[in-house]
């Protein structure tokens, strides 16, 4: 009993007997309002606890020997697919010419309709003669023939390859027996008014390099990389490199999660939906891209664990010029050099830094409980003060009326 008495003296929550309590209508109203306020604030605390934010970190990129995936979707409304050539090269000396693996060329109807005609390019050499004498050996018209065919050029493609190997322009195959037999020129005329959509993906070394889309078959010499531009410039149709970049990304895309507050996470690619127009054949578009490795770590996932997303983001600046040189039409003080290859060029550089976007909770569970206690205690304290003031004010008003 004595022990209970000692604990009783420590009670900070003294009670009043039921008969000493006074209940008022104003107190009931204050209580109801207090409960509503407490519920509203506790719900806000819970939503704040459940909210996910993205914390960006900047570290040195230690990845080595990686491949850089490039995803692209570009439309050329005034350039047929037979003139489209995609090449890749980098500072390591690796070159990919006439890339077709992973790239799909879709023929488009005449501008402005630009509707898909076929998902495959016209086979310019489909009409090969199968009835030729087995001992037939076609001439290569001055170019060295392929060794694997004993120096014979039996098809139009063989002659084209022989010319490309020698660095000679080929044209539309006029006067070449093999090309006339395969109706090569007729196939070119068939596609003359069409456009082309280039879509797919590339895998390149993660070093400084460039990829470009230019007209004509490409070939490299020890001194330079060139394209056979004869078909492009000699065509009766005024081909140009007006283009629309529907999408351009490096690596897999980041998730578009509406619960994430950071707009930096939303992987909007700066070249998406970009359109560039020109009326000149000899025109060059250049995009200079800075690629930054980016990791996205969902809640509870660390680097290297399943669920971590490795991708890349980039910034870009662009430049365009007429290959005829001279004064820039938009900037009179700028002079352009003469010469070059018409086309669309993408030069990319790799940043040595890496961005890590990490999902985290804004509040811990302990902070949530602390906030709830603060909300309840603070609301009830303020409500008690308001109720006391209203009650005492009412007593004084009644005393004044009675007096």
Coordinates of C-alpha atoms in Angstrom, one line a residue:
X1 CA 0.0 0.0 0.0
X2 CA 2.8 2.3 0.9
X3 CA 4.4 1.4 -2.4
X4 CA 1.2 2.4 -4.2
X5 CA 1.1 5.7 -2.3
X6 CA 4.6 6.6 -3.4
X7 CA 3.7 5.9 -7.1
X8 CA 0.5 7.9 -6.7
X9 CA 2.5 11.0 -5.8
X10 CA 4.4 10.6 -9.1
X11 CA 1.1 10.6 -11.2
X12 CA 1.3 13.5 -13.6
X13 CA -2.2 12.9 -14.9
X14 CA -4.4 13.8 -12.0
X15 CA -8.1 13.0 -12.3
X16 CA -11.3 14.7 -11.4
X17 CA -14.4 13.0 -10.1
X18 CA -17.3 12.7 -12.5
X19 CA -19.4 15.1 -10.5
X20 CA -16.8 17.8 -10.9
X21 CA -16.8 17.7 -14.7
X22 CA -18.9 20.2 -16.7
X23 CA -20.0 19.2 -20.3
X24 CA -21.0 22.0 -22.6
X25 CA -22.3 22.3 -26.2
X26 CA -19.4 24.4 -27.2
X27 CA -17.1 21.7 -25.8
X28 CA -18.8 19.1 -27.9
X29 CA -18.3 21.3 -31.0
X30 CA -14.7 21.8 -30.3
X31 CA -14.2 18.1 -29.7
X32 CA -15.8 17.2 -33.1
X33 CA -13.7 19.8 -34.9
X34 CA -10.6 18.5 -33.1
X35 CA -11.2 14.9 -34.2
X36 CA -11.7 16.0 -37.8
X37 CA -8.5 18.0 -37.7
X38 CA -6.6 15.1 -36.1
X39 CA -7.8 12.7 -38.7
X40 CA -6.9 15.1 -41.6
X41 CA -3.4 15.7 -40.2
X42 CA -2.7 12.1 -39.4
X43 CA -3.7 11.1 -43.0
X44 CA -1.3 13.8 -44.2
X45 CA 1.5 12.4 -42.0
X46 CA 0.8 8.9 -43.4
X47 CA 0.9 10.1 -47.0
X48 CA 4.1 11.9 -46.2
X49 CA 5.5 8.8 -44.7
X50 CA 4.6 6.7 -47.8
X51 CA 5.9 9.2 -50.3
X52 CA 8.9 8.1 -52.3
X53 CA 11.5 10.7 -53.3
X54 CA 14.6 10.3 -55.5
X55 CA 18.0 11.2 -54.1
X56 CA 20.5 11.8 -56.9
X57 CA 24.2 11.0 -56.4
X58 CA 27.2 11.7 -58.5
X59 CA 30.0 9.2 -58.6
X60 CA 32.9 8.2 -60.9
X61 CA 31.8 5.7 -63.6
X62 CA 34.1 2.7 -63.1
X63 CA 32.5 0.5 -65.9
X64 CA 35.0 -0.9 -68.4
X65 CA 34.6 -2.8 -71.7
X66 CA 30.9 -2.1 -71.9
X67 CA 28.7 -1.9 -74.9
X68 CA 26.5 1.2 -75.3
X69 CA 23.0 0.4 -76.8
X70 CA 21.5 3.1 -79.0
X71 CA 17.8 3.1 -79.9
X72 CA 16.6 5.3 -82.8
X73 CA 13.5 6.0 -84.9
X74 CA 14.0 8.6 -87.6
X75 CA 11.9 9.4 -90.7
X76 CA 13.3 10.9 -93.9
X77 CA 10.2 12.0 -96.0
X78 CA 12.3 13.0 -99.0
X79 CA 14.9 10.2 -99.2
X80 CA 14.2 6.7 -100.5
X81 CA 15.5 3.6 -98.6
X82 CA 17.9 2.6 -101.3
X83 CA 20.0 5.7 -100.7
X84 CA 20.0 5.3 -96.9
X85 CA 23.3 4.1 -95.4
X86 CA 24.0 3.9 -91.7
X87 CA 27.7 3.8 -90.5
X88 CA 29.3 3.7 -87.1
X89 CA 32.9 4.5 -86.2
X90 CA 34.7 5.3 -83.0
X91 CA 38.2 6.5 -81.7
X92 CA 39.2 2.9 -81.1
X93 CA 39.4 2.4 -84.9
X94 CA 36.3 0.1 -85.1
X95 CA 34.0 0.8 -88.1
X96 CA 30.6 -0.6 -89.0
X97 CA 29.6 0.3 -92.5
X98 CA 26.2 -0.2 -94.0
X99 CA 24.7 -1.4 -90.8
X100 CA 21.7 -3.6 -91.3
X101 CA 21.7 -5.9 -88.2
X102 CA 19.0 -4.6 -85.8
X103 CA 18.0 -1.8 -88.2
X104 CA 14.7 -1.9 -90.1
X105 CA 14.1 0.3 -93.1
X106 CA 10.4 1.0 -93.8
X107 CA 9.5 2.4 -97.2
X108 CA 7.1 5.4 -97.1
X109 CA 4.8 6.7 -99.7
X110 CA 5.3 10.1 -101.4
X111 CA 5.3 13.1 -99.1
X112 CA 3.1 14.5 -97.6
X113 CA 1.2 11.2 -97.1
X114 CA 4.4 9.3 -95.9
X115 CA 2.5 6.2 -95.1
X116 CA 4.3 2.8 -94.7
X117 CA 4.5 0.8 -98.0
X118 CA 6.6 -2.1 -96.9
X119 CA 8.7 -3.0 -93.9
X120 CA 11.5 -4.3 -96.2
X121 CA 13.5 -2.4 -98.7
X122 CA 13.1 -3.2 -102.4
X123 CA 15.5 -5.9 -103.4
X124 CA 17.4 -4.0 -106.1
X125 CA 19.0 -7.3 -107.3
X126 CA 16.0 -9.6 -107.1
X127 CA 16.0 -10.2 -110.9
X128 CA 19.2 -12.2 -111.0
X129 CA 19.5 -14.5 -114.0
X130 CA 19.5 -18.1 -112.9
X131 CA 19.8 -19.5 -116.5
X132 CA 23.4 -18.3 -117.0
X133 CA 26.0 -20.7 -118.2
X134 CA 27.8 -22.3 -115.2
X135 CA 31.1 -21.2 -116.8
X136 CA 29.9 -17.6 -117.2
X137 CA 32.3 -15.0 -115.9
X138 CA 31.1 -11.4 -116.0
X139 CA 33.4 -8.5 -116.4
X140 CA 33.9 -6.0 -113.6
X141 CA 34.3 -3.0 -115.9
X142 CA 37.9 -2.0 -114.9
X143 CA 37.6 -2.8 -111.2
X144 CA 39.4 -5.8 -109.6
X145 CA 36.9 -8.7 -109.2
X146 CA 36.3 -10.6 -106.0
X147 CA 38.9 -13.2 -105.3
X148 CA 36.4 -15.7 -104.0
X149 CA 34.7 -15.7 -107.4
X150 CA 37.9 -15.9 -109.4
X151 CA 37.8 -12.3 -110.4
X152 CA 34.3 -12.6 -112.0
X153 CA 31.4 -10.1 -111.4
X154 CA 28.4 -12.2 -112.3
X155 CA 25.8 -9.9 -110.7
X156 CA 25.2 -6.2 -110.4
X157 CA 25.9 -6.4 -106.7
X158 CA 29.4 -7.9 -107.5
X159 CA 30.1 -4.9 -109.8
X160 CA 29.0 -2.4 -107.2
X161 CA 31.2 -4.1 -104.5
X162 CA 34.1 -4.1 -106.9
X163 CA 33.7 -0.4 -107.5
X164 CA 33.3 0.3 -103.8
X165 CA 36.4 -1.6 -103.0
X166 CA 38.3 0.5 -105.5
X167 CA 36.7 3.7 -104.3
X168 CA 34.9 4.4 -107.5
X169 CA 31.4 5.9 -107.9
X170 CA 28.9 3.5 -109.4
X171 CA 25.8 5.4 -110.3
X172 CA 22.6 3.7 -111.6
X173 CA 24.4 0.9 -113.5
X174 CA 24.0 2.4 -117.0
X175 CA 25.9 0.3 -119.6
X176 CA 26.6 -2.5 -117.1
X177 CA 25.3 -5.8 -118.5
X178 CA 24.6 -7.4 -115.1
X179 CA 22.6 -4.3 -113.8
X180 CA 20.6 -4.0 -117.0
X181 CA 19.7 -7.7 -116.9
X182 CA 18.6 -7.3 -113.2
X183 CA 16.6 -4.1 -114.0
X184 CA 18.6 -2.3 -111.4
X185 CA 17.8 1.1 -112.8
X186 CA 14.1 0.4 -113.0
X187 CA 14.1 -0.6 -109.3
X188 CA 15.8 2.7 -108.5
X189 CA 13.2 4.7 -110.4
X190 CA 10.4 2.8 -108.6
X191 CA 11.6 4.1 -105.2
X192 CA 12.6 7.6 -106.4
X193 CA 9.5 9.4 -104.9
X194 CA 9.4 7.5 -101.7
X195 CA 10.6 8.3 -98.1
X196 CA 12.2 6.1 -95.6
X197 CA 11.9 5.3 -91.9
X198 CA 15.0 4.1 -90.1
X199 CA 14.3 2.3 -86.7
X200 CA 16.0 -0.2 -84.5
X201 CA 19.0 -0.4 -82.2
X202 CA 22.8 -0.3 -82.4
X203 CA 25.4 -1.7 -80.1
X204 CA 28.6 0.4 -80.0
X205 CA 31.7 0.6 -77.9
X206 CA 31.5 2.9 -74.9
X207 CA 34.0 5.3 -76.2
X208 CA 33.9 8.5 -78.2
X209 CA 32.5 8.0 -81.6
X210 CA 29.8 8.9 -84.1
X211 CA 27.1 7.3 -86.2
X212 CA 25.7 8.9 -89.3
X213 CA 23.0 8.4 -92.0
X214 CA 24.3 9.5 -95.4
X215 CA 23.4 8.8 -99.0
X216 CA 25.0 6.1 -101.1
X217 CA 27.1 3.1 -100.5
X218 CA 30.0 3.9 -98.1
X219 CA 33.6 2.7 -98.2
X220 CA 36.7 3.6 -96.3
X221 CA 40.2 4.3 -97.4
X222 CA 43.3 4.6 -95.2
X223 CA 42.9 8.4 -95.4
X224 CA 39.1 9.0 -95.2
X225 CA 35.6 7.6 -95.1
X226 CA 33.5 8.4 -98.2
X227 CA 30.1 7.8 -99.8
X228 CA 29.1 7.2 -103.4
X229 CA 27.0 10.3 -103.9
X230 CA 26.4 9.9 -107.6
X231 CA 22.9 8.4 -107.4
X232 CA 22.0 11.1 -104.8
X233 CA 23.0 14.1 -106.8
X234 CA 22.1 12.7 -110.3
X235 CA 18.5 11.8 -109.4
X236 CA 15.8 13.8 -111.1
X237 CA 14.1 13.9 -107.8
X238 CA 15.3 16.7 -105.4
X239 CA 16.3 14.5 -102.4
X240 CA 17.0 16.3 -99.1
X241 CA 17.8 15.3 -95.6
X242 CA 14.8 16.8 -94.0
X243 CA 14.2 14.5 -91.1
X244 CA 12.0 13.8 -88.0
X245 CA 13.6 12.2 -85.0
X246 CA 10.7 10.4 -83.3
X247 CA 12.9 8.9 -80.6
X248 CA 16.6 8.7 -79.7
X249 CA 17.8 7.0 -76.5
X250 CA 20.8 5.3 -75.1
X251 CA 20.2 2.1 -73.1
X252 CA 16.9 0.9 -71.6
X253 CA 14.4 3.7 -70.7
X254 CA 13.8 4.6 -67.1
X255 CA 10.3 3.7 -65.6
X256 CA 7.7 6.5 -65.8
X257 CA 6.3 6.2 -62.3
X258 CA 3.8 8.8 -61.3
X259 CA 4.6 8.3 -57.6
X260 CA 8.1 9.6 -58.1
X261 CA 8.3 13.3 -57.4
X262 CA 11.6 14.0 -59.2
X263 CA 11.2 15.2 -62.7
X264 CA 14.9 14.5 -63.3
X265 CA 14.1 10.8 -63.2
X266 CA 11.5 10.9 -65.9
X267 CA 13.6 9.9 -68.9
X268 CA 12.7 12.6 -71.4
X269 CA 15.2 12.4 -74.2
X270 CA 16.0 15.9 -75.6
X271 CA 16.0 14.7 -79.3
X272 CA 12.6 13.1 -79.2
X273 CA 10.1 14.7 -81.6
X274 CA 12.8 16.8 -83.2
X275 CA 12.2 18.0 -86.8
X276 CA 14.8 19.7 -89.1
X277 CA 13.9 20.9 -92.6
X278 CA 16.0 21.9 -95.6
X279 CA 15.4 22.5 -99.3
X280 CA 19.0 21.9 -100.3
X281 CA 20.5 18.6 -101.4
X282 CA 24.0 19.6 -100.1
X283 CA 23.1 20.1 -96.4
X284 CA 24.6 18.7 -93.3
X285 CA 23.0 18.2 -89.8
X286 CA 25.2 17.5 -86.8
X287 CA 24.2 16.6 -83.3
X288 CA 26.8 16.7 -80.5
X289 CA 25.7 14.4 -77.7
X290 CA 27.1 14.1 -74.1
X291 CA 26.1 10.7 -72.7
X292 CA 26.0 10.2 -68.9
X293 CA 25.6 6.7 -67.4
X294 CA 22.6 6.6 -65.1
X295 CA 21.5 4.0 -62.5
X296 CA 18.0 3.9 -61.1
X297 CA 17.7 2.1 -57.8
X298 CA 14.1 1.3 -56.7
X299 CA 13.3 1.3 -53.0
X300 CA 15.4 -1.3 -51.1
X301 CA 17.6 -2.1 -54.1
X302 CA 21.3 -1.5 -54.2
X303 CA 23.8 -1.3 -57.0
X304 CA 24.4 -4.7 -58.6
X305 CA 21.3 -6.3 -57.2
X306 CA 18.4 -7.6 -59.3
X307 CA 15.9 -4.8 -60.0
X308 CA 18.6 -2.1 -60.5
X309 CA 18.2 -0.4 -63.9
X310 CA 21.3 0.7 -65.8
X311 CA 20.7 3.2 -68.6
X312 CA 22.0 6.5 -70.0
X313 CA 20.8 10.0 -70.2
X314 CA 22.2 12.7 -72.5
X315 CA 22.4 16.3 -73.4
X316 CA 22.7 17.6 -77.0
X317 CA 23.6 20.6 -79.0
X318 CA 23.0 20.8 -82.8
X319 CA 24.5 22.5 -85.8
X320 CA 23.5 22.6 -89.4
X321 CA 25.2 24.1 -92.5
X322 CA 25.1 24.2 -96.2
X323 CA 27.9 22.3 -97.9
X324 CA 28.2 25.0 -100.5
X325 CA 29.7 27.2 -97.8
X326 CA 29.5 30.9 -97.5
X327 CA 27.5 33.1 -95.2
X328 CA 24.9 31.7 -92.9
X329 CA 21.4 32.8 -93.8
X330 CA 20.3 33.1 -90.2
X331 CA 23.5 34.5 -88.7
X332 CA 25.1 37.0 -91.2
X333 CA 28.4 37.1 -89.2
X334 CA 28.9 33.3 -89.5
X335 CA 30.8 31.8 -92.5
X336 CA 30.6 28.1 -93.3
X337 CA 33.3 26.0 -94.8
X338 CA 32.8 24.5 -98.2
X339 CA 32.6 20.7 -98.7
X340 CA 31.6 17.6 -96.8
X341 CA 29.1 14.8 -97.0
X342 CA 25.3 15.5 -96.9
X343 CA 23.5 13.6 -94.1
X344 CA 22.7 13.5 -90.4
X345 CA 25.6 13.0 -88.1
X346 CA 25.5 12.1 -84.4
X347 CA 28.8 12.6 -82.5
X348 CA 28.7 11.2 -78.9
X349 CA 31.0 11.6 -76.0
X350 CA 31.0 9.6 -72.8
X351 CA 31.0 11.4 -69.5
X352 CA 33.4 10.0 -66.8
X353 CA 30.8 10.6 -64.1
X354 CA 27.7 8.5 -63.3
X355 CA 24.4 9.6 -61.9
X356 CA 22.7 7.3 -59.4
X357 CA 19.0 8.0 -58.8
X358 CA 18.0 6.3 -55.5
X359 CA 14.4 5.9 -54.3
X360 CA 14.1 6.6 -50.6
X361 CA 11.3 7.2 -48.0
X362 CA 11.1 10.8 -47.0
X363 CA 10.3 9.8 -43.4
X364 CA 11.2 6.8 -41.2
X365 CA 8.5 4.9 -39.3
X366 CA 9.7 6.4 -36.0
X367 CA 9.4 9.9 -37.5
X368 CA 5.9 9.0 -38.6
X369 CA 4.9 7.9 -35.1
X370 CA 6.5 11.1 -33.6
X371 CA 4.5 13.2 -36.1
X372 CA 1.3 11.4 -35.2
X373 CA 1.9 12.0 -31.4
X374 CA 2.7 15.6 -32.1
X375 CA -0.4 16.1 -34.2
X376 CA -2.7 14.5 -31.5
X377 CA -1.1 16.2 -28.6
X378 CA -0.8 19.6 -30.2
X379 CA -4.4 19.5 -31.5
X380 CA -5.9 18.5 -28.2
X381 CA -3.8 21.2 -26.3
X382 CA -5.0 23.9 -28.6
X383 CA -8.6 22.6 -28.5
X384 CA -8.5 22.5 -24.7
X385 CA -7.3 26.2 -24.6
X386 CA -10.0 27.2 -27.1
X387 CA -12.7 25.3 -25.1
X388 CA -11.5 26.9 -21.8
X389 CA -11.6 30.3 -23.3
X390 CA -15.1 29.8 -24.8
X391 CA -16.4 28.4 -21.4
X392 CA -14.9 31.2 -19.3
X393 CA -16.1 33.8 -21.8
X394 CA -19.6 32.4 -21.6
X395 CA -19.5 32.5 -17.7
X396 CA -18.5 36.2 -17.7
X397 CA -21.2 37.1 -20.2
X398 CA -23.8 35.4 -18.0
X399 CA -22.5 37.2 -14.9
X400 CA -22.7 40.6 -16.7
X401 CA -26.3 39.9 -17.7
X402 CA -27.2 38.8 -14.2
X403 CA -25.5 41.7 -12.6

